Amino acid sequence: MKPYSIAMVAACPFPANYGSPASIREMSETLARSGHRIHIVTYPFGQDLPVDEKVRVHRIRGLRKTRTVRVGPTLDKPLLDLFLLIRLCRVIRREGIQLIHAHNYEGALIGIAAKAIMGVPLLYNAVNTMSDELPGYGFIRPAFVARWLAKGLDRWVPVFPDHITAVSEELFAFLEKQGVRPDRLSLVPAGVKPAMFENPRPDRLRSRYPIGPHPIVMYTGTLDPFQRVDYLLRAFSVVLQEEPGARLMVVGNLVDASFLKEHRARAEALGISEQVIWAGPIPLEDLPDYLAMAAVAVVPRPDCPGHPVKLLNYMAAGKPIVSFAGSAKGLRNMYNGIIVPDHDWEAMGKSILTLLRDSQLAARLGDQAKKTVRDQFDWERLCRKIEVIYEGLIERNGRVDRERFLNVMKRYE
């Protein structure tokens, strides 16, 4: 594959140990190791995480470089995004950028403006819908304004990119309903680096927490309301009715103090606070060690059109998983996980109990989950698909070779 010069638009803290920033970093590193010149254009702040030296990071200048990393909209985002657009245009001109690869809605909006100014083709990586997430942040009031704005973004943002990758079949179908032609759409799920989860060291962590011999039910990720940690706590109260020795460990990669306070109060109201362990924020390199302690891993978010990165981490770690149907991307019920109906937290609790009591079933589901990740969600495989899209947008005037795209994986099986 011919190497290309790509500008990744990361309108988010970068690097950061959650969702989209994690995917952007791993995707970029994989593409850079294949010979592409990857330039990440991003905010002036992020977490202290390593980024491959082959990837060049271009940050906004002249703004404060330290800030608490958080998910969702903030008052200073419009100004940050304006500076990001200016920075992106400069990088395009100076580095001979051949393609803008924008991530998330803010990245897409910035990419659309840069495409109009600089005349460079735009690939948009769609990972969510605004209708699903924006009202849930509670940032825009009243709520109907947030819903109206979200609906408008969902309708108009997909109109302008030259091509769009969707991370799930659900999101692919949503974009088709918005009027995006199928020849402008490709399915490229989020990925993971399976090698990261080899040889974990859980014993070094068990002594830090009041765990003892108790089985651990685990959630990892942010504590934002749309993640529905409240459902997780209710499901765990069901578990404790029959397995009082179980412990729930909530491992935050980013911990918002106000959300944590709310969840602690809910656990207290449910009478389960003694059995819930709150951990985090944790460094990324510790994630495999935490997951290795888990007897069951849980995804309590329903109605998720994107692809939860936490789910990929659970699968790569070989954990038996219980997930609501809306988040169960890549899972098949009783094959590589247990899928329960969205919002049915009682069914989630009973399914957790099933895995705690049936070690053979838990081991089988965990093994199949790990195999699924290696076969379908390894970044090394997924980036071959992305390269075919790059070639079409840069060399073929925006025409992606669909047959080649669909068949490219066969060469890497």
JSON list of N, CA and C in Angstrom, two decimals, residues 238-281:
[
{"chain": "A", "resi": 238, "resn": "VAL", "atom": "N", "xyz": [-29.40, -7.28, 43.12]},
{"chain": "A", "resi": 238, "resn": "VAL", "atom": "CA", "xyz": [-30.02, -8.58, 42.85]},
{"chain": "A", "resi": 238, "resn": "VAL", "atom": "C", "xyz": [-29.02, -9.70, 43.11]},
{"chain": "A", "resi": 239, "resn": "VAL", "atom": "N", "xyz": [-27.79, -9.51, 42.68]},
{"chain": "A", "resi": 239, "resn": "VAL", "atom": "CA", "xyz": [-26.73, -10.51, 42.89]},
{"chain": "A", "resi": 239, "resn": "VAL", "atom": "C", "xyz": [-26.54, -10.78, 44.38]},
{"chain": "A", "resi": 240, "resn": "LEU", "atom": "N", "xyz": [-26.51, -9.71, 45.18]},
{"chain": "A", "resi": 240, "resn": "LEU", "atom": "CA", "xyz": [-26.22, -9.87, 46.60]},
{"chain": "A", "resi": 240, "resn": "LEU", "atom": "C", "xyz": [-27.32, -10.61, 47.35]},
{"chain": "A", "resi": 241, "resn": "GLN", "atom": "N", "xyz": [-28.52, -10.62, 46.83]},
{"chain": "A", "resi": 241, "resn": "GLN", "atom": "CA", "xyz": [-29.59, -11.35, 47.48]},
{"chain": "A", "resi": 241, "resn": "GLN", "atom": "C", "xyz": [-29.30, -12.85, 47.57]},
{"chain": "A", "resi": 242, "resn": "GLU", "atom": "N", "xyz": [-28.53, -13.36, 46.60]},
{"chain": "A", "resi": 242, "resn": "GLU", "atom": "CA", "xyz": [-28.22, -14.80, 46.59]},
{"chain": "A", "resi": 242, "resn": "GLU", "atom": "C", "xyz": [-26.74, -15.10, 46.72]},
{"chain": "A", "resi": 243, "resn": "GLU", "atom": "N", "xyz": [-25.88, -14.10, 46.44]},
{"chain": "A", "resi": 243, "resn": "GLU", "atom": "CA", "xyz": [-24.44, -14.27, 46.59]},
{"chain": "A", "resi": 243, "resn": "GLU", "atom": "C", "xyz": [-23.89, -13.11, 47.41]},
{"chain": "A", "resi": 244, "resn": "PRO", "atom": "N", "xyz": [-24.14, -13.11, 48.73]},
{"chain": "A", "resi": 244, "resn": "PRO", "atom": "CA", "xyz": [-23.74, -11.97, 49.56]},
{"chain": "A", "resi": 244, "resn": "PRO", "atom": "C", "xyz": [-22.23, -11.77, 49.66]},
{"chain": "A", "resi": 245, "resn": "GLY", "atom": "N", "xyz": [-21.47, -12.77, 49.25]},
{"chain": "A", "resi": 245, "resn": "GLY", "atom": "CA", "xyz": [-20.02, -12.63, 49.30]},
{"chain": "A", "resi": 245, "resn": "GLY", "atom": "C", "xyz": [-19.43, -11.92, 48.10]},
{"chain": "A", "resi": 246, "resn": "ALA", "atom": "N", "xyz": [-20.23, -11.65, 47.08]},
{"chain": "A", "resi": 246, "resn": "ALA", "atom": "CA", "xyz": [-19.72, -10.99, 45.87]},
{"chain": "A", "resi": 246, "resn": "ALA", "atom": "C", "xyz": [-19.36, -9.54, 46.16]},
{"chain": "A", "resi": 247, "resn": "ARG", "atom": "N", "xyz": [-18.46, -9.00, 45.35]},
{"chain": "A", "resi": 247, "resn": "ARG", "atom": "CA", "xyz": [-18.07, -7.61, 45.44]},
{"chain": "A", "resi": 247, "resn": "ARG", "atom": "C", "xyz": [-18.18, -6.97, 44.05]},
{"chain": "A", "resi": 248, "resn": "LEU", "atom": "N", "xyz": [-18.63, -5.74, 44.00]},
{"chain": "A", "resi": 248, "resn": "LEU", "atom": "CA", "xyz": [-18.67, -4.98, 42.76]},
{"chain": "A", "resi": 248, "resn": "LEU", "atom": "C", "xyz": [-17.52, -3.98, 42.78]},
{"chain": "A", "resi": 249, "resn": "MET", "atom": "N", "xyz": [-16.69, -4.00, 41.76]},
{"chain": "A", "resi": 249, "resn": "MET", "atom": "CA", "xyz": [-15.61, -3.03, 41.64]},
{"chain": "A", "resi": 249, "resn": "MET", "atom": "C", "xyz": [-15.88, -2.14, 40.43]},
{"chain": "A", "resi": 250, "resn": "VAL", "atom": "N", "xyz": [-16.04, -0.85, 40.69]},
{"chain": "A", "resi": 250, "resn": "VAL", "atom": "CA", "xyz": [-16.25, 0.15, 39.64]},
{"chain": "A", "resi": 250, "resn": "VAL", "atom": "C", "xyz": [-14.92, 0.85, 39.42]},
{"chain": "A", "resi": 251, "resn": "VAL", "atom": "N", "xyz": [-14.32, 0.59, 38.28]},
{"chain": "A", "resi": 251, "resn": "VAL", "atom": "CA", "xyz": [-12.97, 1.08, 37.97]},
{"chain": "A", "resi": 251, "resn": "VAL", "atom": "C", "xyz": [-13.09, 2.24, 36.99]},
{"chain": "A", "resi": 252, "resn": "GLY", "atom": "N", "xyz": [-12.84, 3.44, 37.47]},
{"chain": "A", "resi": 252, "resn": "GLY", "atom": "CA", "xyz": [-12.97, 4.61, 36.63]},
{"chain": "A", "resi": 252, "resn": "GLY", "atom": "C", "xyz": [-11.68, 4.97, 35.93]},
{"chain": "A", "resi": 253, "resn": "ASN", "atom": "N", "xyz": [-11.75, 5.18, 34.61]},
{"chain": "A", "resi": 253, "resn": "ASN", "atom": "CA", "xyz": [-10.59, 5.73, 33.94]},
{"chain": "A", "resi": 253, "resn": "ASN", "atom": "C", "xyz": [-10.56, 7.25, 34.07]},
{"chain": "A", "resi": 254, "resn": "LEU", "atom": "N", "xyz": [-11.74, 7.88, 34.03]},
{"chain": "A", "resi": 254, "resn": "LEU", "atom": "CA", "xyz": [-11.92, 9.28, 34.38]},
{"chain": "A", "resi": 254, "resn": "LEU", "atom": "C", "xyz": [-12.99, 9.33, 35.46]},
{"chain": "A", "resi": 255, "resn": "VAL", "atom": "N", "xyz": [-12.74, 10.08, 36.51]},
{"chain": "A", "resi": 255, "resn": "VAL", "atom": "CA", "xyz": [-13.69, 10.10, 37.63]},
{"chain": "A", "resi": 255, "resn": "VAL", "atom": "C", "xyz": [-14.13, 11.53, 37.88]},
{"chain": "A", "resi": 256, "resn": "ASP", "atom": "N", "xyz": [-15.39, 11.82, 37.55]},
{"chain": "A", "resi": 256, "resn": "ASP", "atom": "CA", "xyz": [-16.00, 13.11, 37.86]},
{"chain": "A", "resi": 256, "resn": "ASP", "atom": "C", "xyz": [-16.55, 13.05, 39.28]},
{"chain": "A", "resi": 257, "resn": "ALA", "atom": "N", "xyz": [-16.09, 13.95, 40.13]},
{"chain": "A", "resi": 257, "resn": "ALA", "atom": "CA", "xyz": [-16.43, 13.89, 41.56]},
{"chain": "A", "resi": 257, "resn": "ALA", "atom": "C", "xyz": [-17.94, 13.98, 41.79]},
{"chain": "A", "resi": 258, "resn": "SER", "atom": "N", "xyz": [-18.64, 14.79, 40.99]},
{"chain": "A", "resi": 258, "resn": "SER", "atom": "CA", "xyz": [-20.09, 14.93, 41.20]},
{"chain": "A", "resi": 258, "resn": "SER", "atom": "C", "xyz": [-20.82, 13.65, 40.84]},
{"chain": "A", "resi": 259, "resn": "PHE", "atom": "N", "xyz": [-20.41, 12.99, 39.74]},
{"chain": "A", "resi": 259, "resn": "PHE", "atom": "CA", "xyz": [-21.04, 11.73, 39.37]},
{"chain": "A", "resi": 259, "resn": "PHE", "atom": "C", "xyz": [-20.73, 10.65, 40.40]},
{"chain": "A", "resi": 260, "resn": "LEU", "atom": "N", "xyz": [-19.50, 10.62, 40.88]},
{"chain": "A", "resi": 260, "resn": "LEU", "atom": "CA", "xyz": [-19.12, 9.63, 41.89]},
{"chain": "A", "resi": 260, "resn": "LEU", "atom": "C", "xyz": [-19.96, 9.80, 43.16]},
{"chain": "A", "resi": 261, "resn": "LYS", "atom": "N", "xyz": [-20.18, 11.04, 43.56]},
{"chain": "A", "resi": 261, "resn": "LYS", "atom": "CA", "xyz": [-20.99, 11.31, 44.74]},
{"chain": "A", "resi": 261, "resn": "LYS", "atom": "C", "xyz": [-22.41, 10.78, 44.57]},
{"chain": "A", "resi": 262, "resn": "GLU", "atom": "N", "xyz": [-22.99, 11.00, 43.38]},
{"chain": "A", "resi": 262, "resn": "GLU", "atom": "CA", "xyz": [-24.33, 10.50, 43.10]},
{"chain": "A", "resi": 262, "resn": "GLU", "atom": "C", "xyz": [-24.40, 8.98, 43.17]},
{"chain": "A", "resi": 263, "resn": "HIS", "atom": "N", "xyz": [-23.42, 8.31, 42.59]},
{"chain": "A", "resi": 263, "resn": "HIS", "atom": "CA", "xyz": [-23.42, 6.85, 42.57]},
{"chain": "A", "resi": 263, "resn": "HIS", "atom": "C", "xyz": [-23.20, 6.28, 43.97]},
{"chain": "A", "resi": 264, "resn": "ARG", "atom": "N", "xyz": [-22.35, 6.91, 44.76]},
{"chain": "A", "resi": 264, "resn": "ARG", "atom": "CA", "xyz": [-22.14, 6.45, 46.14]},
{"chain": "A", "resi": 264, "resn": "ARG", "atom": "C", "xyz": [-23.44, 6.58, 46.94]},
{"chain": "A", "resi": 265, "resn": "ALA", "atom": "N", "xyz": [-24.14, 7.68, 46.72]},
{"chain": "A", "resi": 265, "resn": "ALA", "atom": "CA", "xyz": [-25.41, 7.88, 47.44]},
{"chain": "A", "resi": 265, "resn": "ALA", "atom": "C", "xyz": [-26.43, 6.82, 47.02]},
{"chain": "A", "resi": 266, "resn": "ARG", "atom": "N", "xyz": [-26.43, 6.48, 45.75]},
{"chain": "A", "resi": 266, "resn": "ARG", "atom": "CA", "xyz": [-27.37, 5.46, 45.27]},
{"chain": "A", "resi": 266, "resn": "ARG", "atom": "C", "xyz": [-27.03, 4.09, 45.88]},
{"chain": "A", "resi": 267, "resn": "ALA", "atom": "N", "xyz": [-25.74, 3.76, 45.94]},
{"chain": "A", "resi": 267, "resn": "ALA", "atom": "CA", "xyz": [-25.33, 2.50, 46.55]},
{"chain": "A", "resi": 267, "resn": "ALA", "atom": "C", "xyz": [-25.73, 2.46, 48.02]},
{"chain": "A", "resi": 268, "resn": "GLU", "atom": "N", "xyz": [-25.62, 3.59, 48.71]},
{"chain": "A", "resi": 268, "resn": "GLU", "atom": "CA", "xyz": [-26.01, 3.67, 50.12]},
{"chain": "A", "resi": 268, "resn": "GLU", "atom": "C", "xyz": [-27.51, 3.46, 50.25]},
{"chain": "A", "resi": 269, "resn": "ALA", "atom": "N", "xyz": [-28.28, 4.08, 49.36]},
{"chain": "A", "resi": 269, "resn": "ALA", "atom": "CA", "xyz": [-29.74, 3.93, 49.41]},
{"chain": "A", "resi": 269, "resn": "ALA", "atom": "C", "xyz": [-30.18, 2.50, 49.14]},
{"chain": "A", "resi": 270, "resn": "LEU", "atom": "N", "xyz": [-29.43, 1.79, 48.31]},
{"chain": "A", "resi": 270, "resn": "LEU", "atom": "CA", "xyz": [-29.74, 0.39, 48.00]},
{"chain": "A", "resi": 270, "resn": "LEU", "atom": "C", "xyz": [-29.26, -0.56, 49.08]},
{"chain": "A", "resi": 271, "resn": "GLY", "atom": "N", "xyz": [-28.48, -0.04, 50.02]},
{"chain": "A", "resi": 271, "resn": "GLY", "atom": "CA", "xyz": [-27.96, -0.88, 51.10]},
{"chain": "A", "resi": 271, "resn": "GLY", "atom": "C", "xyz": [-26.82, -1.79, 50.68]},
{"chain": "A", "resi": 272, "resn": "ILE", "atom": "N", "xyz": [-26.06, -1.38, 49.65]},
{"chain": "A", "resi": 272, "resn": "ILE", "atom": "CA", "xyz": [-24.99, -2.25, 49.14]},
{"chain": "A", "resi": 272, "resn": "ILE", "atom": "C", "xyz": [-23.62, -1.57, 49.19]},
{"chain": "A", "resi": 273, "resn": "SER", "atom": "N", "xyz": [-23.53, -0.43, 49.86]},
{"chain": "A", "resi": 273, "resn": "SER", "atom": "CA", "xyz": [-22.29, 0.35, 49.82]},
{"chain": "A", "resi": 273, "resn": "SER", "atom": "C", "xyz": [-21.10, -0.43, 50.38]},
{"chain": "A", "resi": 274, "resn": "GLU", "atom": "N", "xyz": [-21.33, -1.33, 51.34]},
{"chain": "A", "resi": 274, "resn": "GLU", "atom": "CA", "xyz": [-20.23, -2.10, 51.93]},
{"chain": "A", "resi": 274, "resn": "GLU", "atom": "C", "xyz": [-19.64, -3.09, 50.94]},
{"chain": "A", "resi": 275, "resn": "GLN", "atom": "N", "xyz": [-20.40, -3.45, 49.93]},
{"chain": "A", "resi": 275, "resn": "GLN", "atom": "CA", "xyz": [-19.95, -4.45, 48.96]},
{"chain": "A", "resi": 275, "resn": "GLN", "atom": "C", "xyz": [-19.49, -3.83, 47.64]},
{"chain": "A", "resi": 276, "resn": "VAL", "atom": "N", "xyz": [-19.47, -2.51, 47.55]},
{"chain": "A", "resi": 276, "resn": "VAL", "atom": "CA", "xyz": [-19.05, -1.82, 46.33]},
{"chain": "A", "resi": 276, "resn": "VAL", "atom": "C", "xyz": [-17.70, -1.15, 46.56]},
{"chain": "A", "resi": 277, "resn": "ILE", "atom": "N", "xyz": [-16.77, -1.40, 45.65]},
{"chain": "A", "resi": 277, "resn": "ILE", "atom": "CA", "xyz": [-15.43, -0.83, 45.73]},
{"chain": "A", "resi": 277, "resn": "ILE", "atom": "C", "xyz": [-15.27, 0.16, 44.57]},
{"chain": "A", "resi": 278, "resn": "TRP", "atom": "N", "xyz": [-14.92, 1.41, 44.91]},
{"chain": "A", "resi": 278, "resn": "TRP", "atom": "CA", "xyz": [-14.73, 2.45, 43.90]},
{"chain": "A", "resi": 278, "resn": "TRP", "atom": "C", "xyz": [-13.23, 2.64, 43.69]},
{"chain": "A", "resi": 279, "resn": "ALA", "atom": "N", "xyz": [-12.78, 2.42, 42.48]},
{"chain": "A", "resi": 279, "resn": "ALA", "atom": "CA", "xyz": [-11.35, 2.51, 42.18]},
{"chain": "A", "resi": 279, "resn": "ALA", "atom": "C", "xyz": [-11.15, 3.50, 41.03]},
{"chain": "A", "resi": 280, "resn": "GLY", "atom": "N", "xyz": [-10.09, 4.25, 41.11]},
{"chain": "A", "resi": 280, "resn": "GLY", "atom": "CA", "xyz": [-9.77, 5.13, 39.99]},
{"chain": "A", "resi": 280, "resn": "GLY", "atom": "C", "xyz": [-9.68, 6.59, 40.41]},
{"chain": "A", "resi": 281, "resn": "PRO", "atom": "N", "xyz": [-9.21, 7.41, 39.48]},
{"chain": "A", "resi": 281, "resn": "PRO", "atom": "CA", "xyz": [-8.83, 7.03, 38.11]},
{"chain": "A", "resi": 281, "resn": "PRO", "atom": "C", "xyz": [-7.57, 6.17, 38.10]}
]
